[in-house]
mmCIF file with all atom_site columns, C-alpha atoms in Angstrom:
data_model
loop_
_atom_site.group_PDB
_atom_site.id
_atom_site.type_symbol
_atom_site.label_atom_id
_atom_site.label_alt_id
_atom_site.label_comp_id
_atom_site.label_asym_id
_atom_site.label_entity_id
_atom_site.label_seq_id
_atom_site.pdbx_PDB_ins_code
_atom_site.Cartn_x
_atom_site.Cartn_y
_atom_site.Cartn_z
_atom_site.occupancy
_atom_site.B_iso_or_equiv
_atom_site.pdbx_formal_charge
_atom_site.auth_seq_id
_atom_site.auth_comp_id
_atom_site.auth_asym_id
_atom_site.auth_atom_id
_atom_site.pdbx_PDB_model_num
ATOM 1   C CA . MET K 1 1   ? -3.197  33.987  -12.604 1.00 77.00 ? 229 MET K CA 1
ATOM 2   C CA . VAL K 1 2   ? -4.930  36.201  -15.109 1.00 81.00 ? 230 VAL K CA 1
ATOM 3   C CA . GLY K 1 3   ? -6.541  33.227  -16.549 1.00 81.00 ? 231 GLY K CA 1
ATOM 4   C CA . LEU K 1 4   ? -7.815  32.324  -12.942 1.00 81.00 ? 232 LEU K CA 1
ATOM 5   C CA . ALA K 1 5   ? -9.347  35.854  -12.722 1.00 84.00 ? 233 ALA K CA 1
ATOM 6   C CA . PHE K 1 6   ? -11.206 35.519  -15.893 1.00 84.00 ? 234 PHE K CA 1
ATOM 7   C CA . GLU K 1 7   ? -12.456 32.028  -14.884 1.00 84.00 ? 235 GLU K CA 1
ATOM 8   C CA . VAL K 1 8   ? -13.762 33.394  -11.610 1.00 83.00 ? 236 VAL K CA 1
ATOM 9   C CA . GLN K 1 9   ? -15.435 36.268  -13.361 1.00 82.00 ? 237 GLN K CA 1
ATOM 10  C CA . ASP K 1 10  ? -16.964 34.159  -16.019 1.00 81.00 ? 238 ASP K CA 1
ATOM 11  C CA . SER K 1 11  ? -18.322 31.950  -13.167 1.00 81.00 ? 239 SER K CA 1
ATOM 12  C CA . TRP K 1 12  ? -20.016 34.911  -11.397 1.00 82.00 ? 240 TRP K CA 1
ATOM 13  C CA . LYS K 1 13  ? -21.516 35.993  -14.758 1.00 81.00 ? 241 LYS K CA 1
ATOM 14  C CA . ALA K 1 14  ? -22.734 32.486  -15.497 1.00 80.00 ? 242 ALA K CA 1
ATOM 15  C CA . LYS K 1 15  ? -24.330 32.207  -11.950 1.00 80.00 ? 243 LYS K CA 1
ATOM 16  C CA . GLU K 1 16  ? -26.142 35.696  -12.473 1.00 81.00 ? 244 GLU K CA 1
ATOM 17  C CA . LYS K 1 17  ? -27.385 34.303  -15.857 1.00 79.00 ? 245 LYS K CA 1
ATOM 18  C CA . ILE K 1 18  ? -28.704 31.153  -14.272 1.00 78.00 ? 246 ILE K CA 1
ATOM 19  C CA . ALA K 1 19  ? -30.315 33.201  -11.385 1.00 78.00 ? 247 ALA K CA 1
ATOM 20  C CA . LYS K 1 20  ? -31.983 35.524  -13.913 1.00 79.00 ? 248 LYS K CA 1
ATOM 21  C CA . SER K 1 21  ? -33.350 32.823  -16.370 1.00 78.00 ? 249 SER K CA 1
ATOM 22  C CA . LYS K 1 22  ? -35.190 30.557  -13.955 1.00 70.00 ? 250 LYS K CA 1
ATOM 23  C CA . THR K 1 23  ? -37.701 29.314  -16.712 1.00 61.00 ? 251 THR K CA 1
ATOM 24  C CA . GLU K 1 24  ? -35.593 29.355  -19.732 1.00 68.00 ? 252 GLU K CA 1
ATOM 25  C CA . GLU K 1 25  ? -33.358 26.638  -20.805 1.00 75.00 ? 253 GLU K CA 1
ATOM 26  C CA . ILE K 1 26  ? -29.589 27.139  -19.948 1.00 74.00 ? 254 ILE K CA 1
ATOM 27  C CA . ASP K 1 27  ? -27.089 26.033  -22.498 1.00 73.00 ? 255 ASP K CA 1
ATOM 28  C CA . ASN K 1 28  ? -24.284 23.750  -21.394 1.00 73.00 ? 256 ASN K CA 1
ATOM 29  C CA . ARG K 1 29  ? -21.426 26.205  -21.872 1.00 72.00 ? 257 ARG K CA 1
ATOM 30  C CA . THR K 1 30  ? -22.952 28.225  -19.249 1.00 72.00 ? 258 THR K CA 1
ATOM 31  C CA . LEU K 1 31  ? -23.105 25.346  -16.807 1.00 73.00 ? 259 LEU K CA 1
ATOM 32  C CA . MET K 1 32  ? -19.578 24.439  -17.515 1.00 73.00 ? 260 MET K CA 1
ATOM 33  C CA . ALA K 1 33  ? -18.298 27.850  -16.569 1.00 73.00 ? 261 ALA K CA 1
ATOM 34  C CA . VAL K 1 34  ? -19.653 27.822  -13.082 1.00 78.00 ? 262 VAL K CA 1
ATOM 35  C CA . ILE K 1 35  ? -17.204 27.280  -10.150 1.00 79.00 ? 263 ILE K CA 1
ATOM 36  C CA . ASP K 1 36  ? -18.962 25.873  -7.095  1.00 79.00 ? 264 ASP K CA 1
ATOM 37  C CA . GLU K 1 37  ? -17.019 28.080  -4.681  1.00 81.00 ? 265 GLU K CA 1
ATOM 38  C CA . ALA K 1 38  ? -14.724 31.091  -5.151  1.00 81.00 ? 266 ALA K CA 1
ATOM 39  C CA . PRO K 1 39  ? -11.020 29.983  -4.585  1.00 86.00 ? 267 PRO K CA 1
ATOM 40  C CA . GLY K 1 40  ? -9.472  31.145  -1.386  1.00 87.00 ? 268 GLY K CA 1
ATOM 41  C CA . ILE K 1 41  ? -5.849  32.491  -1.242  1.00 91.00 ? 269 ILE K CA 1
ATOM 42  C CA . ILE K 1 42  ? -4.539  28.936  -0.272  1.00 92.00 ? 270 ILE K CA 1
ATOM 43  C CA . ASP K 1 43  ? -6.546  27.414  -3.342  1.00 87.00 ? 271 ASP K CA 1
ATOM 44  C CA . VAL K 1 44  ? -4.946  30.132  -5.651  1.00 88.00 ? 272 VAL K CA 1
ATOM 45  C CA . PHE K 1 45  ? -1.486  29.398  -4.193  1.00 90.00 ? 273 PHE K CA 1
ATOM 46  C CA . MET K 1 46  ? -1.954  25.522  -4.554  1.00 88.00 ? 274 MET K CA 1
ATOM 47  C CA . TYR K 1 47  ? -3.247  26.100  -8.144  1.00 85.00 ? 275 TYR K CA 1
ATOM 48  C CA . ALA K 1 48  ? -0.392  28.239  -9.116  1.00 86.00 ? 276 ALA K CA 1
ATOM 49  C CA . TYR K 1 49  ? 2.276   25.818  -7.860  1.00 85.00 ? 277 TYR K CA 1
ATOM 50  C CA . CYS K 1 50  ? 0.676   22.657  -9.038  1.00 84.00 ? 278 CYS K CA 1
ATOM 51  C CA . TYR K 1 51  ? 2.995   20.169  -10.850 1.00 79.00 ? 279 TYR K CA 1
ATOM 52  C CA . ILE K 1 52  ? 0.743   20.144  -14.055 1.00 77.00 ? 280 ILE K CA 1
ATOM 53  C CA . GLY K 1 53  ? 1.066   23.758  -14.726 1.00 76.00 ? 281 GLY K CA 1
ATOM 54  C CA . ILE K 1 54  ? 4.604   24.327  -13.679 1.00 76.00 ? 282 ILE K CA 1
ATOM 55  C CA . LEU K 1 55  ? 6.515   21.345  -14.936 1.00 76.00 ? 283 LEU K CA 1
ATOM 56  C CA . THR K 1 56  ? 4.362   19.438  -17.634 1.00 75.00 ? 284 THR K CA 1
ATOM 57  C CA . GLY K 1 57  ? 1.900   21.121  -19.593 1.00 73.00 ? 285 GLY K CA 1
ATOM 58  C CA . PRO K 1 58  ? 0.061   23.903  -21.176 1.00 80.00 ? 286 PRO K CA 1
ATOM 59  C CA . TYR K 1 59  ? -2.516  26.001  -19.323 1.00 83.00 ? 287 TYR K CA 1
ATOM 60  C CA . TYR K 1 60  ? -5.336  23.993  -17.623 1.00 83.00 ? 288 TYR K CA 1
ATOM 61  C CA . LYS K 1 61  ? -8.643  25.658  -16.214 1.00 82.00 ? 289 LYS K CA 1
ATOM 62  C CA . TYR K 1 62  ? -9.210  26.004  -12.509 1.00 84.00 ? 290 TYR K CA 1
ATOM 63  C CA . LYS K 1 63  ? -12.153 23.885  -12.772 1.00 83.00 ? 291 LYS K CA 1
ATOM 64  C CA . VAL K 1 64  ? -10.115 21.019  -14.021 1.00 82.00 ? 292 VAL K CA 1
ATOM 65  C CA . TYR K 1 65  ? -7.895  21.413  -11.182 1.00 85.00 ? 293 TYR K CA 1
ATOM 66  C CA . ARG K 1 66  ? -10.668 21.497  -8.689  1.00 85.00 ? 294 ARG K CA 1
ATOM 67  C CA . ASP K 1 67  ? -12.147 18.408  -10.256 1.00 83.00 ? 295 ASP K CA 1
ATOM 68  C CA . MET K 1 68  ? -8.846  16.689  -9.957  1.00 83.00 ? 296 MET K CA 1
ATOM 69  C CA . ILE K 1 69  ? -8.419  17.530  -6.138  1.00 83.00 ? 297 ILE K CA 1
ATOM 70  C CA . LYS K 1 70  ? -12.096 16.850  -5.454  1.00 83.00 ? 298 LYS K CA 1
ATOM 71  C CA . GLN K 1 71  ? -12.533 13.575  -7.274  1.00 81.00 ? 299 GLN K CA 1
ATOM 72  C CA . THR K 1 72  ? -14.765 11.013  -5.554  1.00 78.00 ? 300 THR K CA 1
ATOM 73  C CA . CYS K 1 73  ? -14.156 8.011   -7.936  1.00 78.00 ? 301 CYS K CA 1
ATOM 74  C CA . ASP K 1 74  ? -11.495 5.512   -7.054  1.00 79.00 ? 302 ASP K CA 1
ATOM 75  C CA . ILE K 1 75  ? -8.835  5.396   -9.588  1.00 76.00 ? 303 ILE K CA 1
ATOM 76  C CA . PRO K 1 76  ? -7.030  2.006   -9.832  1.00 82.00 ? 304 PRO K CA 1
ATOM 77  C CA . THR K 1 77  ? -3.412  2.572   -9.020  1.00 81.00 ? 305 THR K CA 1
ATOM 78  C CA . LEU K 1 78  ? -2.116  -0.671  -7.230  1.00 86.00 ? 306 LEU K CA 1
ATOM 79  C CA . LYS K 1 79  ? -2.919  -2.870  -10.289 1.00 89.00 ? 307 LYS K CA 1
ATOM 80  C CA . PRO K 1 80  ? -1.144  -0.863  -12.951 1.00 90.00 ? 308 PRO K CA 1
ATOM 81  C CA . ALA K 1 81  ? 1.719   -0.570  -10.785 1.00 90.00 ? 309 ALA K CA 1
ATOM 82  C CA . PHE K 1 82  ? 2.105   -4.234  -10.014 1.00 92.00 ? 310 PHE K CA 1
ATOM 83  C CA . ASN K 1 83  ? 1.674   -5.037  -13.854 1.00 92.00 ? 311 ASN K CA 1
ATOM 84  C CA . ARG K 1 84  ? 4.643   -2.969  -14.384 1.00 91.00 ? 312 ARG K CA 1
ATOM 85  C CA . LEU K 1 85  ? 6.773   -4.062  -11.459 1.00 93.00 ? 313 LEU K CA 1
ATOM 86  C CA . LYS K 1 86  ? 6.381   -7.667  -12.405 1.00 93.00 ? 314 LYS K CA 1
ATOM 87  C CA . TYR K 1 87  ? 9.070   -7.337  -15.061 1.00 94.00 ? 315 TYR K CA 1
ATOM 88  C CA . ILE K 1 88  ? 11.631  -6.321  -12.438 1.00 94.00 ? 316 ILE K CA 1
ATOM 89  C CA . VAL K 1 89  ? 12.504  -9.966  -11.550 1.00 92.00 ? 317 VAL K CA 1
ATOM 90  C CA . PRO K 1 90  ? 13.164  -11.369 -14.896 1.00 95.00 ? 318 PRO K CA 1
ATOM 91  C CA . PHE K 1 91  ? 14.824  -8.292  -16.526 1.00 95.00 ? 319 PHE K CA 1
ATOM 92  C CA . GLY K 1 92  ? 16.857  -7.669  -13.298 1.00 94.00 ? 320 GLY K CA 1
ATOM 93  C CA . GLY K 1 93  ? 17.896  -11.301 -13.094 1.00 94.00 ? 321 GLY K CA 1
ATOM 94  C CA . ALA K 1 94  ? 18.933  -11.210 -16.815 1.00 94.00 ? 322 ALA K CA 1
ATOM 95  C CA . TYR K 1 95  ? 20.912  -8.154  -16.118 1.00 91.00 ? 323 TYR K CA 1
ATOM 96  C CA . LEU K 1 96  ? 22.590  -9.532  -13.167 1.00 92.00 ? 324 LEU K CA 1
ATOM 97  C CA . LEU K 1 97  ? 23.442  -12.810 -15.210 1.00 92.00 ? 325 LEU K CA 1
ATOM 98  C CA . LEU K 1 98  ? 24.519  -11.303 -18.363 1.00 88.00 ? 326 LEU K CA 1
ATOM 99  C CA . SER K 1 99  ? 26.385  -8.390  -16.807 1.00 86.00 ? 327 SER K CA 1
ATOM 100 C CA . GLN K 1 100 ? 29.042  -11.061 -15.774 1.00 86.00 ? 328 GLN K CA 1
ATOM 101 C CA . TYR K 1 101 ? 29.740  -11.765 -19.446 1.00 83.00 ? 329 TYR K CA 1
ATOM 102 C CA . PHE K 1 102 ? 28.749  -8.611  -21.284 1.00 79.00 ? 330 PHE K CA 1
ATOM 103 C CA . TYR K 1 103 ? 30.046  -5.562  -19.327 1.00 77.00 ? 331 TYR K CA 1
ATOM 104 C CA . ILE K 1 104 ? 28.874  -2.117  -20.362 1.00 79.00 ? 332 ILE K CA 1
ATOM 105 C CA . ASN K 1 105 ? 32.254  -0.450  -20.547 1.00 82.00 ? 333 ASN K CA 1
ATOM 106 C CA . TYR K 1 106 ? 33.111  -2.799  -23.303 1.00 78.00 ? 334 TYR K CA 1
ATOM 107 C CA . ILE K 1 107 ? 31.362  -0.366  -25.722 1.00 80.00 ? 335 ILE K CA 1
ATOM 108 C CA . ARG K 1 108 ? 33.948  2.173   -24.922 1.00 83.00 ? 336 ARG K CA 1
ATOM 109 C CA . GLU K 1 109 ? 36.858  0.152   -25.957 1.00 84.00 ? 337 GLU K CA 1
ATOM 110 C CA . ASP K 1 110 ? 38.375  -0.007  -29.459 1.00 85.00 ? 338 ASP K CA 1
ATOM 111 C CA . GLU K 1 111 ? 37.830  -3.809  -29.634 1.00 84.00 ? 339 GLU K CA 1
ATOM 112 C CA . PHE K 1 112 ? 34.072  -3.140  -29.847 1.00 82.00 ? 340 PHE K CA 1
ATOM 113 C CA . TYR K 1 113 ? 34.262  -1.133  -32.915 1.00 85.00 ? 341 TYR K CA 1
ATOM 114 C CA . ASP K 1 114 ? 36.405  -3.829  -34.534 1.00 86.00 ? 342 ASP K CA 1
ATOM 115 C CA . ASN K 1 115 ? 33.548  -6.053  -34.706 1.00 83.00 ? 343 ASN K CA 1
ATOM 116 C CA . PRO K 1 116 ? 30.946  -5.912  -37.635 1.00 85.00 ? 344 PRO K CA 1
ATOM 117 C CA . PHE K 1 117 ? 27.964  -4.035  -37.161 1.00 82.00 ? 345 PHE K CA 1
ATOM 118 C CA . TRP K 1 118 ? 25.535  -6.765  -36.874 1.00 82.00 ? 346 TRP K CA 1
ATOM 119 C CA . TYR K 1 119 ? 27.602  -8.279  -33.858 1.00 75.00 ? 347 TYR K CA 1
ATOM 120 C CA . ARG K 1 120 ? 27.621  -5.028  -31.878 1.00 65.00 ? 348 ARG K CA 1
#
């Protein structure tokens, strides 16, 4: 939450810098620091308990989180999902067929280790 406070403060400073320098050219770093609107209490709560920050990864900026939530482009999700799901039928069928002949508990028996390594 300290990082979020610094980001909001940097955003306010960047907005002030942009307002003061109307005629001068503004660098890209200043423009990237600007957060469109200050986060409310619900936004802070949702940012704090987002899956990305809690379970998976390193620190990510509030602006990245806001862009993720407010995205406008369509991300293809169904086509990649169906590309992965199309393998269920052949692999599931192979498992059901072969599990009748090669059962998984066989590797726990001593007979399995009596066979040569290349057979296992």
